[in-house]
Tab-separated table of C-alpha atoms and ligand atoms in Angstrom:
chain	number	residue	atom	x	y	z
A	81	MET	CA	0.125	0.238	-0.030
A	82	LYS	CA	2.288	2.240	1.035
A	83	SER	CA	4.978	1.072	-1.895
A	84	GLU	CA	2.186	2.199	-4.114
A	85	ALA	CA	1.633	5.563	-2.814
A	86	MET	CA	5.323	6.201	-2.921
A	87	ASN	CA	5.532	5.229	-6.440
A	88	GLN	CA	2.886	7.548	-7.395
A	89	PHE	CA	4.616	10.488	-5.095
A	90	VAL	CA	7.685	9.958	-6.979
A	91	ALA	CA	6.268	10.136	-10.389
A	92	ASP	CA	4.787	13.102	-9.339
A	93	VAL	CA	7.962	14.622	-8.331
A	94	MET	CA	9.438	13.612	-11.781
A	95	SER	CA	7.044	14.762	-14.138
A	96	GLY	CA	7.684	18.536	-12.810
A	97	GLY	CA	4.098	19.105	-13.076
A	98	HIS	CA	3.277	19.674	-8.968
A	99	SER	CA	4.186	22.688	-6.617
A	100	ARG	CA	6.861	21.950	-4.109
A	101	ARG	CA	4.092	22.986	-1.296
A	102	ASP	CA	1.924	20.265	-2.498
A	103	LEU	CA	4.716	17.689	-2.707
A	104	PHE	CA	5.981	18.610	0.812
A	105	LYS	CA	2.732	17.904	2.448
A	106	ARG	CA	2.315	14.721	0.911
A	107	ALA	CA	5.977	13.884	1.545
A	108	ALA	CA	5.146	14.145	5.629
A	109	ALA	CA	1.973	11.930	5.188
A	110	LEU	CA	4.895	9.372	3.716
A	111	GLY	CA	6.893	9.653	6.489
A	112	LEU	CA	9.638	11.148	4.166
A	113	SER	CA	11.779	14.087	5.611
A	114	ALA	CA	12.725	17.329	4.083
A	115	THR	CA	15.797	16.452	3.222
A	116	ALA	CA	14.583	13.174	1.004
A	117	VAL	CA	12.118	15.511	-0.816
A	118	THR	CA	14.665	17.968	-1.672
A	119	ALA	CA	17.145	15.487	-3.056
A	120	LEU	CA	14.310	13.933	-5.219
A	121	ILE	CA	13.206	17.304	-6.308
A	122	GLN	CA	16.988	18.177	-7.429
A	123	ARG	CA	17.332	14.645	-8.911
A	124	ALA	CA	13.875	15.178	-10.929
A	125	ALA	CA	15.253	19.141	-11.962
A	126	ALA	CA	18.767	17.596	-12.761
A	127	GLN	CA	16.773	14.580	-15.170
A	128	ASP	CA	15.263	17.140	-17.037
A	129	ALA	CA	18.812	17.838	-18.635
A	130	SER	CA	20.054	14.319	-18.853
A	131	PRO	CA	18.877	10.914	-20.464
A	132	ALA	CA	15.434	9.802	-19.451
A	133	ALA	CA	14.748	7.200	-16.557
A	134	SER	CA	15.699	3.709	-16.824
A	135	ASP	CA	12.779	1.404	-18.508
A	136	LEU	CA	13.231	-1.362	-15.760
A	137	THR	CA	9.955	-2.804	-14.686
A	138	GLY	CA	8.814	-5.202	-12.424
A	139	SER	CA	9.196	-5.295	-8.678
A	140	LEU	CA	12.376	-5.066	-6.389
A	141	GLU	CA	12.166	-6.821	-3.163
A	142	ILE	CA	14.507	-4.960	-0.488
A	143	PHE	CA	15.544	-7.069	2.946
A	144	SER	CA	16.539	-5.458	5.706
A	145	TRP	CA	15.941	-4.861	9.442
A	146	TRP	CA	15.551	-1.224	9.682
A	147	THR	CA	12.319	-0.592	11.168
A	148	SER	CA	12.777	1.645	13.887
A	149	PRO	CA	11.743	5.620	14.169
A	150	GLY	CA	15.137	6.501	12.548
A	151	GLU	CA	15.989	3.388	10.469
A	152	ALA	CA	12.711	3.236	8.282
A	153	PRO	CA	12.865	7.109	6.942
A	154	ALA	CA	16.728	6.331	5.858
A	155	LEU	CA	15.556	3.331	4.241
A	156	GLU	CA	12.622	5.357	2.437
A	157	ALA	CA	15.395	7.455	1.372
A	158	LEU	CA	17.077	5.026	-0.488
A	159	PHE	CA	13.933	3.928	-2.079
A	160	THR	CA	12.926	7.733	-3.161
A	161	ASP	CA	16.437	7.596	-4.761
A	162	PHE	CA	15.917	4.366	-6.642
A	163	LEU	CA	12.300	5.132	-7.897
A	164	ALA	CA	13.628	8.432	-9.245
A	165	ALA	CA	15.775	6.769	-11.477
A	166	ASN	CA	13.835	3.428	-12.035
A	167	PRO	CA	10.150	4.982	-11.990
A	168	ALA	CA	8.339	2.109	-13.003
A	169	VAL	CA	9.975	-0.407	-10.737
A	170	GLU	CA	7.691	-1.654	-7.896
A	171	VAL	CA	9.798	-1.592	-4.630
A	172	VAL	CA	8.827	-3.909	-1.752
A	173	ASN	CA	9.559	-3.245	1.587
A	174	ALA	CA	10.601	-6.825	3.341
A	175	ALA	CA	11.836	-5.606	6.526
A	176	VAL	CA	11.785	-7.660	9.366
A	177	ALA	CA	11.936	-5.880	12.818
A	178	GLY	CA	14.201	-6.822	15.535
A	179	GLY	CA	17.378	-4.478	16.210
A	180	GLY	CA	20.701	-5.775	15.068
A	181	GLY	CA	19.210	-8.181	12.924
A	182	GLY	CA	19.124	-11.332	14.558
A	183	PRO	CA	15.291	-12.334	13.667
A	184	ALA	CA	15.857	-10.783	10.297
A	185	GLN	CA	19.150	-12.905	9.603
A	186	ALA	CA	17.087	-15.970	10.863
A	187	VAL	CA	14.222	-15.260	7.959
A	188	LEU	CA	17.083	-14.612	5.659
A	189	GLN	CA	18.810	-17.931	6.338
A	190	THR	CA	15.447	-20.139	5.871
A	191	ARG	CA	14.546	-18.127	2.438
A	192	LEU	CA	18.445	-18.622	0.735
A	193	GLN	CA	18.712	-22.165	2.243
A	194	GLY	CA	15.191	-22.743	0.222
A	195	ASP	CA	16.327	-20.862	-2.795
A	196	ASN	CA	14.219	-18.168	-2.318
A	197	PRO	CA	16.256	-14.866	-2.229
A	198	PRO	CA	14.933	-11.289	-2.092
A	199	ASP	CA	16.682	-8.906	-4.861
A	200	SER	CA	19.365	-7.746	-2.433
A	201	TRP	CA	19.614	-8.117	1.478
A	202	GLN	CA	21.304	-5.960	3.992
A	203	SER	CA	24.690	-7.169	5.318
A	204	HIS	CA	27.501	-6.057	7.501
A	205	PRO	CA	31.193	-6.795	5.988
A	206	GLY	CA	33.915	-8.774	7.341
A	207	ARG	CA	33.139	-11.899	8.509
A	208	GLU	CA	28.635	-11.742	8.478
A	209	LEU	CA	29.427	-11.387	4.603
A	210	ILE	CA	32.196	-13.665	3.926
A	211	ASP	CA	31.292	-16.765	5.930
A	212	GLN	CA	27.614	-16.654	6.366
A	213	TYR	CA	26.990	-15.524	2.766
A	214	VAL	CA	29.592	-15.346	0.381
A	215	ASP	CA	31.494	-18.910	1.284
A	216	ALA	CA	28.117	-20.493	1.914
A	217	GLY	CA	27.368	-19.649	-2.115
A	218	PHE	CA	24.595	-17.215	-1.905
A	219	CYS	CA	26.348	-13.996	-3.216
A	220	GLU	CA	27.423	-13.105	-6.717
A	221	PRO	CA	30.272	-10.966	-7.566
A	222	ILE	CA	29.818	-7.253	-8.123
A	223	THR	CA	33.431	-6.486	-9.147
A	224	GLU	CA	32.579	-4.888	-12.389
A	225	LEU	CA	29.714	-2.395	-10.604
A	226	PHE	CA	32.844	-1.422	-8.267
A	227	ALA	CA	34.443	-0.178	-11.021
A	228	SER	CA	31.855	1.155	-13.182
A	229	GLU	CA	30.572	3.397	-10.276
A	230	GLY	CA	33.708	4.498	-9.442
A	231	LEU	CA	33.484	2.553	-5.953
A	232	ASN	CA	37.350	1.590	-6.175
A	233	GLU	CA	38.236	4.955	-5.770
A	234	ALA	CA	35.872	6.679	-3.796
A	235	VAL	CA	35.384	4.007	-0.901
A	236	PRO	CA	38.362	3.332	1.875
A	237	GLN	CA	40.682	0.666	1.241
A	238	GLY	CA	40.083	-1.141	4.388
A	239	LEU	CA	36.490	-1.069	3.772
A	240	ILE	CA	37.082	-2.262	0.138
A	241	ASP	CA	39.272	-5.650	1.769
A	242	GLN	CA	36.288	-6.085	4.221
A	243	VAL	CA	33.814	-6.735	1.162
A	244	SER	CA	36.456	-8.640	-0.901
A	245	LYS	CA	37.127	-12.648	-1.534
A	246	ASP	CA	40.071	-13.261	-3.461
A	247	GLY	CA	39.731	-10.104	-5.274
A	248	ALA	CA	36.251	-9.963	-5.865
A	249	GLN	CA	33.612	-7.548	-4.207
A	250	TYR	CA	30.403	-9.034	-2.467
A	251	LEU	CA	28.476	-5.985	-1.034
A	252	VAL	CA	27.996	-2.412	-1.671
A	253	PRO	CA	28.270	-0.284	1.610
A	254	VAL	CA	26.322	2.456	1.725
A	255	GLY	CA	27.204	3.835	5.577
A	256	VAL	CA	29.266	3.693	8.331
A	257	HIS	CA	28.063	3.535	11.726
A	258	ARG	CA	30.687	4.249	14.929
A	259	GLY	CA	29.227	1.520	17.563
A	260	ASN	CA	31.032	3.175	20.728
A	261	GLY	CA	28.722	5.983	21.429
A	262	LEU	CA	27.648	7.337	24.486
A	263	TRP	CA	24.212	9.486	24.318
A	264	TYR	CA	22.891	11.975	27.015
A	265	ASN	CA	20.316	13.639	27.785
A	266	LYS	CA	21.337	17.153	28.364
A	267	SER	CA	18.785	17.947	30.837
A	268	VAL	CA	18.568	15.252	33.000
A	269	VAL	CA	22.509	15.492	33.233
A	270	GLU	CA	22.843	19.128	33.896
A	271	GLY	CA	20.036	18.786	36.390
A	272	ALA	CA	22.101	16.137	38.555
A	273	GLY	CA	24.944	18.355	38.251
A	274	ILE	CA	27.404	16.424	36.475
A	275	THR	CA	29.410	18.032	33.977
A	276	ILE	CA	30.587	16.553	30.783
A	277	GLY	CA	33.514	17.340	28.810
A	278	ASP	CA	35.112	15.649	25.476
A	279	SER	CA	35.444	12.529	27.327
A	280	MET	CA	35.222	10.586	30.380
A	281	THR	CA	36.983	8.073	31.894
A	282	GLN	CA	35.163	4.942	33.379
A	283	GLU	CA	36.041	5.914	37.179
A	284	GLU	CA	34.299	9.178	36.211
A	285	PHE	CA	31.226	7.471	34.194
A	286	MET	CA	30.747	5.353	37.447
A	287	ALA	CA	30.517	8.373	40.090
A	288	ALA	CA	28.318	9.655	37.391
A	289	LEU	CA	26.002	6.709	37.599
A	290	GLN	CA	26.175	6.523	41.521
A	291	THR	CA	25.031	10.837	41.607
A	292	LEU	CA	21.951	9.845	39.218
A	293	GLN	CA	21.112	6.964	41.229
A	294	ALA	CA	20.915	8.956	44.534
A	295	ALA	CA	18.767	11.463	42.392
A	296	ASP	CA	16.742	8.420	41.510
A	297	VAL	CA	17.084	8.594	38.172
A	298	VAL	CA	17.779	5.645	35.695
A	299	GLY	CA	22.130	5.979	34.621
A	300	LEU	CA	22.002	4.083	31.885
A	301	ALA	CA	19.113	2.799	29.697
A	302	VAL	CA	19.554	-0.662	28.020
A	303	GLY	CA	17.202	-2.767	26.152
A	304	SER	CA	18.078	-6.564	25.896
A	305	ALA	CA	15.431	-7.791	24.001
A	306	ASP	CA	17.561	-6.976	21.290
A	307	GLY	CA	20.318	-9.670	21.517
A	308	PHE	CA	23.177	-7.587	20.417
A	309	VAL	CA	22.506	-5.057	22.813
A	310	PRO	CA	24.189	-6.447	26.034
A	311	ALA	CA	27.092	-7.864	23.750
A	312	GLN	CA	27.580	-4.468	22.620
A	313	THR	CA	27.401	-2.957	25.585
A	314	PHE	CA	30.084	-4.980	27.029
A	315	GLU	CA	32.551	-5.034	23.807
A	316	ASN	CA	32.569	-0.981	24.403
A	317	HIS	CA	33.169	-1.437	28.115
A	318	MET	CA	36.073	-3.559	27.278
A	319	LEU	CA	37.387	-1.493	24.676
A	320	GLY	CA	37.007	1.615	26.952
A	321	ALA	CA	39.121	-0.428	29.452
A	322	LEU	CA	41.824	-2.285	27.460
A	323	GLY	CA	42.374	-0.181	24.287
A	324	PRO	CA	41.640	-1.407	20.772
A	325	ASP	CA	44.892	-3.605	20.802
A	326	LYS	CA	43.598	-5.653	23.564
A	327	TYR	CA	40.207	-5.589	22.137
A	328	SER	CA	41.253	-6.953	18.681
A	329	ALA	CA	43.879	-9.438	20.117
A	330	LEU	CA	40.756	-10.979	21.939
A	331	PHE	CA	37.962	-11.217	18.864
A	332	ASN	CA	41.085	-12.741	17.076
A	333	GLY	CA	41.245	-15.599	19.220
A	334	GLU	CA	45.111	-14.176	20.005
A	335	ALA	CA	44.101	-13.514	23.632
A	336	ALA	CA	42.743	-15.489	26.531
A	337	TRP	CA	39.277	-14.703	27.213
A	338	ASP	CA	39.691	-16.055	30.743
A	339	ASP	CA	43.231	-14.234	32.180
A	340	GLN	CA	42.584	-11.846	35.432
A	341	GLU	CA	43.086	-8.384	32.897
A	342	VAL	CA	39.522	-9.554	31.391
A	343	LYS	CA	37.857	-10.870	34.308
A	344	ASP	CA	38.595	-7.544	36.157
A	345	VAL	CA	36.663	-5.804	33.035
A	346	MET	CA	34.017	-8.078	33.390
A	347	THR	CA	34.020	-7.238	37.386
A	348	SER	CA	33.559	-3.629	36.354
A	349	PHE	CA	31.033	-4.309	33.494
A	350	GLY	CA	28.944	-6.051	36.689
A	351	GLU	CA	29.093	-2.849	38.430
A	352	LEU	CA	27.797	-0.883	35.759
A	353	LEU	CA	24.888	-3.012	35.496
A	354	ASN	CA	23.868	-1.931	38.801
A	355	PHE	CA	22.923	1.002	37.063
A	356	ILE	CA	20.560	0.023	34.083
A	357	ASN	CA	16.872	0.297	33.972
A	358	SER	CA	15.456	-3.232	35.614
A	359	ASP	CA	12.822	-3.729	32.572
A	360	ASN	CA	15.844	-3.578	30.115
A	361	SER	CA	15.021	-7.593	29.250
A	362	ALA	CA	10.780	-6.200	27.759
A	363	LEU	CA	12.734	-3.187	25.887
A	364	THR	CA	14.268	-2.793	22.295
A	365	TRP	CA	17.139	-0.588	21.934
A	366	SER	CA	15.080	1.843	20.314
A	367	ASP	CA	12.747	1.680	23.425
A	368	ALA	CA	16.300	2.476	25.301
A	369	THR	CA	17.312	5.172	23.399
A	370	ALA	CA	13.449	7.017	23.960
A	371	MET	CA	14.204	6.271	27.711
A	372	THR	CA	16.733	8.929	26.967
A	373	ILE	CA	15.255	11.166	24.588
A	374	GLU	CA	12.407	11.474	26.896
A	375	GLY	CA	14.384	11.905	30.123
A	376	ARG	CA	13.449	8.654	31.900
A	377	ALA	CA	17.031	8.006	31.993
A	378	ALA	CA	20.319	9.900	31.987
A	379	PHE	CA	22.666	8.000	28.913
A	380	ASN	CA	22.321	5.224	26.738
A	381	THR	CA	25.579	3.459	25.102
A	382	MET	CA	24.778	2.640	21.271
A	383	GLY	CA	25.923	2.857	17.907
A	384	ASP	CA	25.187	6.356	16.122
A	385	TRP	CA	21.611	4.731	14.725
A	386	ALA	CA	20.941	6.640	18.149
A	387	TYR	CA	21.348	9.835	16.492
A	388	GLY	CA	18.824	8.670	13.718
A	389	GLU	CA	15.995	8.021	16.515
A	390	PHE	CA	17.406	11.731	17.618
A	391	VAL	CA	17.263	13.386	13.692
A	392	ALA	CA	13.355	11.569	13.301
A	393	LYS	CA	12.169	12.527	16.708
A	394	ASP	CA	13.613	16.170	16.016
A	395	VAL	CA	15.664	16.337	19.419
A	396	VAL	CA	18.901	16.467	18.197
A	397	ASP	CA	19.810	19.826	20.186
A	398	GLN	CA	18.552	18.241	23.552
A	399	MET	CA	21.455	15.383	23.544
A	400	GLY	CA	24.624	15.116	23.810
A	401	TRP	CA	27.449	12.498	22.784
A	402	ILE	CA	31.146	11.320	23.908
A	403	SER	CA	32.933	8.393	23.199
A	404	TYR	CA	31.970	5.514	25.394
A	405	PRO	CA	33.919	6.187	28.515
A	406	GLY	CA	37.733	5.578	27.918
A	407	SER	CA	37.144	4.486	24.064
A	408	GLN	CA	38.096	7.885	22.698
A	409	GLY	CA	40.482	7.448	19.994
A	410	SER	CA	38.966	4.752	18.710
A	411	PHE	CA	36.077	3.972	16.040
A	412	VAL	CA	34.086	0.847	16.574
A	413	LEU	CA	33.280	-0.094	12.486
A	414	VAL	CA	29.337	-1.112	12.034
A	415	VAL	CA	29.180	-0.714	8.225
A	416	ASP	CA	25.964	-1.516	6.393
A	417	GLY	CA	25.584	-2.582	2.711
A	418	PHE	CA	23.725	-4.781	0.294
A	419	THR	CA	24.226	-7.839	-1.838
A	420	LEU	CA	23.492	-9.144	-4.894
A	421	PRO	CA	22.069	-12.783	-4.803
A	422	VAL	CA	22.802	-16.055	-6.736
A	423	GLY	CA	19.340	-16.303	-8.261
A	424	ALA	CA	17.862	-12.818	-7.647
A	425	PRO	CA	14.590	-12.824	-8.985
A	426	ASN	CA	14.851	-9.724	-10.651
A	427	PRO	CA	18.432	-9.239	-11.509
A	428	GLU	CA	18.449	-6.305	-13.393
A	429	ASN	CA	16.638	-4.123	-10.969
A	430	ALA	CA	18.818	-5.862	-8.296
A	431	MET	CA	21.862	-4.462	-9.970
A	432	ALA	CA	20.051	-0.693	-10.306
A	433	TRP	CA	19.299	-0.974	-6.810
A	434	LEU	CA	22.983	-1.378	-5.729
A	435	ARG	CA	24.192	1.107	-8.070
A	436	THR	CA	21.741	3.379	-6.124
A	437	CYS	CA	23.295	2.619	-2.790
A	438	GLY	CA	26.482	3.205	-4.122
A	439	SER	CA	25.899	6.569	-5.599
A	440	VAL	CA	27.021	10.031	-4.181
A	441	ALA	CA	23.370	11.078	-4.230
A	442	ALA	CA	21.726	8.276	-2.354
A	443	GLN	CA	24.685	8.249	0.431
A	444	GLY	CA	23.912	11.980	0.818
A	445	ALA	CA	20.310	11.439	1.306
A	446	PHE	CA	20.422	8.317	3.765
A	447	ASN	CA	22.902	8.922	5.880
A	448	PRO	CA	22.279	12.168	7.455
A	449	LEU	CA	18.957	10.360	8.415
A	450	LYS	CA	20.631	7.237	9.650
A	451	GLY	CA	23.504	8.441	11.429
A	452	SER	CA	26.107	6.824	9.803
A	453	ILE	CA	28.901	8.765	7.443
A	454	PRO	CA	28.898	7.965	3.616
A	455	ALA	CA	30.989	4.628	2.912
A	456	ARG	CA	32.231	6.813	-0.374
A	457	THR	CA	34.556	9.888	0.365
A	458	ASP	CA	33.807	12.055	-2.353
A	459	VAL	CA	29.977	12.704	-0.856
A	460	PRO	CA	29.706	16.198	-0.190
A	461	THR	CA	29.148	16.360	4.050
A	462	ASP	CA	29.667	20.156	4.441
A	463	GLY	CA	25.648	20.389	5.281
A	464	PHE	CA	25.874	17.451	7.564
A	465	SER	CA	25.304	17.844	11.276
A	466	GLU	CA	27.585	18.779	13.915
A	467	TYR	CA	27.913	15.018	14.989
A	468	HIS	CA	28.335	13.719	11.917
A	469	GLN	CA	31.012	16.303	11.577
A	470	TRP	CA	32.483	14.805	14.376
A	471	SER	CA	32.180	11.253	13.755
A	472	ILE	CA	33.985	11.804	10.069
A	473	ALA	CA	37.001	13.366	12.128
A	474	SER	CA	36.788	10.549	14.187
A	475	PHE	CA	36.953	7.917	11.172
A	476	ALA	CA	40.004	9.520	9.903
A	477	ALA	CA	41.808	10.124	12.779
A	478	ASP	CA	41.246	6.923	15.091
A	479	ALA	CA	42.217	3.573	15.532
A	480	LEU	CA	39.338	1.324	13.415
A	481	VAL	CA	38.192	-1.638	14.908
A	482	PRO	CA	35.520	-3.771	13.746
A	483	SER	CA	32.117	-4.654	15.918
A	484	ALA	CA	32.170	-8.143	17.124
A	485	ALA	CA	28.183	-7.678	18.315
A	486	HIS	CA	27.255	-6.355	14.787
A	487	GLY	CA	29.447	-9.787	13.156
A	488	LEU	CA	32.117	-8.026	11.576
A	489	ALA	CA	35.043	-9.102	13.730
A	490	THR	CA	33.900	-12.459	14.143
A	491	SER	CA	32.470	-15.835	13.084
A	492	PRO	CA	28.716	-16.232	12.851
A	493	ALA	CA	28.672	-18.952	15.830
A	494	PHE	CA	31.032	-17.094	18.173
A	495	LYS	CA	28.682	-14.181	17.659
A	496	LEU	CA	26.295	-16.092	18.815
A	497	ALA	CA	27.673	-17.706	21.377
A	498	PHE	CA	28.998	-13.993	22.830
A	499	TYR	CA	25.310	-13.079	22.476
A	500	ASP	CA	24.356	-15.935	24.815
A	501	ALA	CA	27.513	-15.148	27.461
A	502	ALA	CA	26.386	-11.496	27.568
A	503	ILE	CA	22.586	-11.987	28.101
A	504	ALA	CA	23.188	-14.456	30.834
A	505	PHE	CA	25.972	-12.010	32.270
A	506	VAL	CA	22.828	-9.073	32.752
A	507	THR	CA	20.991	-11.354	34.683
A	508	ASP	CA	24.040	-13.463	36.882
A	509	LYS	CA	26.759	-11.531	36.751
A	510	ASP	CA	28.957	-14.160	37.172
A	511	VAL	CA	32.439	-13.328	36.366
A	512	GLU	CA	33.550	-16.954	36.163
A	513	ILE	CA	31.060	-18.263	33.795
A	514	PHE	CA	30.920	-15.369	31.651
A	515	ALA	CA	34.962	-15.779	30.773
A	516	SER	CA	34.574	-19.265	30.513
A	517	MET	CA	31.584	-19.102	27.836
A	518	LEU	CA	33.809	-16.883	26.000
A	519	ALA	CA	36.872	-18.976	26.327
A	520	ASP	CA	34.624	-22.223	25.148
A	521	ALA	CA	33.334	-20.538	22.371
A	522	ALA	CA	36.892	-19.321	21.432
A	523	ALA	CA	38.409	-22.203	21.450
A	524	VAL	CA	35.934	-23.697	19.165
A	525	GLU	CA	37.249	-21.321	16.672
A	526	ALA	CA	40.832	-21.818	16.948
B	686	LIG	C1	22.940	-2.755	13.114
B	686	LIG	C2	23.034	-2.167	11.843
B	686	LIG	C3	22.681	-0.802	12.105
B	686	LIG	C4	21.064	-0.546	12.593
B	686	LIG	C5	21.414	-1.281	14.124
B	686	LIG	C6	20.071	-1.662	15.029
B	686	LIG	O1	23.251	-4.035	12.971
B	686	LIG	O2	23.934	-2.536	11.594
B	686	LIG	O3	22.661	-0.080	10.661
B	686	LIG	O4	20.404	-0.894	12.303
B	686	LIG	O5	21.905	-2.741	13.697
B	686	LIG	O6	18.897	-2.125	14.378
């Protein structure tokens, strides 16, 4: 239903026969942001002087887990850009709800194993892409598309390496999230007399959480109904405590999970968990971010898709951010992109979709809404937000470490064991069990 209305809307923009006022009104009803509409109108104007839109027809089924208040409009911005170039294609949004993609990835596996792929699906590069999809024979290489769209020059080599196997590429990266954010509600924090500078030590963070507890305010909002959240919170805490080299060594299997230094981090993580909301297991990541937005909690540690929620809810000015305490100088990579399936039902449409995802225009429209930064380095970002400028500077200067909670750093099996161990720890806070679950999972990998 929504797709039909969206298709009609795009056709009307492209026809040039409707007033801007009318278009903006209808866009609001469709949940499209002003940024996305402006990009579309500009696209229509440019197309007047350029070759006609494609004559592709049929449908395009896009599979993702982007359904939260911030994620959904960002995905719509990609659809808008695609439809501007391919107005006769019907876009089918096959998103499966569930932050971090746990539920979506399970549904996708069933579909892939039943030879029923969508036309493209969302994946993270690194181990998730290669182990789960490329080695399993589910992806076509898109090496020629990388060349034709200028991606080899525009995307940093380190990211290209993460989407490549044996010299071929398998995913078009659309945005780069920073996983180790600590977000806070400015007025709640100020109200408790806490001053936050450019960074915080873990001791300062604990002291702030104690102050908030004394004032009867939830310190850290956590939504562990999404399986990735306890794991991501722990990876940020561990990165802040041990630094990027030890972090990488642990996930690479070069350091032991049950050594005393790691157990000490687990102990301090357990102390941190004394300051989270008691209903955490009933809330999603987006619910927990909403707690902080609405002033029902002070802090939230989350990747910068949280910033997408601030944009969607128009609260950017009320929120502050720093790196998770101790992790300043590191950028936890959570990259999103799209694949070309073996046996895509509409392969030409799928290729057109990947061209959209890899384009300067689409990345320029998508990332301001999503909270990520463009994977292409040639996207003009002058108009991007202050947060985006901060993240772009961090990406250029900091140690880049792949996220394990989002499947970039480890095998899919280790990721799931990491989820299970961290979820159990939120309840039992048993350091010995946590350390041995992770050590056992690492031993299977060795
Ligand atoms: C990540 C994904 C992000 C965001 C987040 C929460 O895995 O890379 O784009 O969607 O999950 O759902």
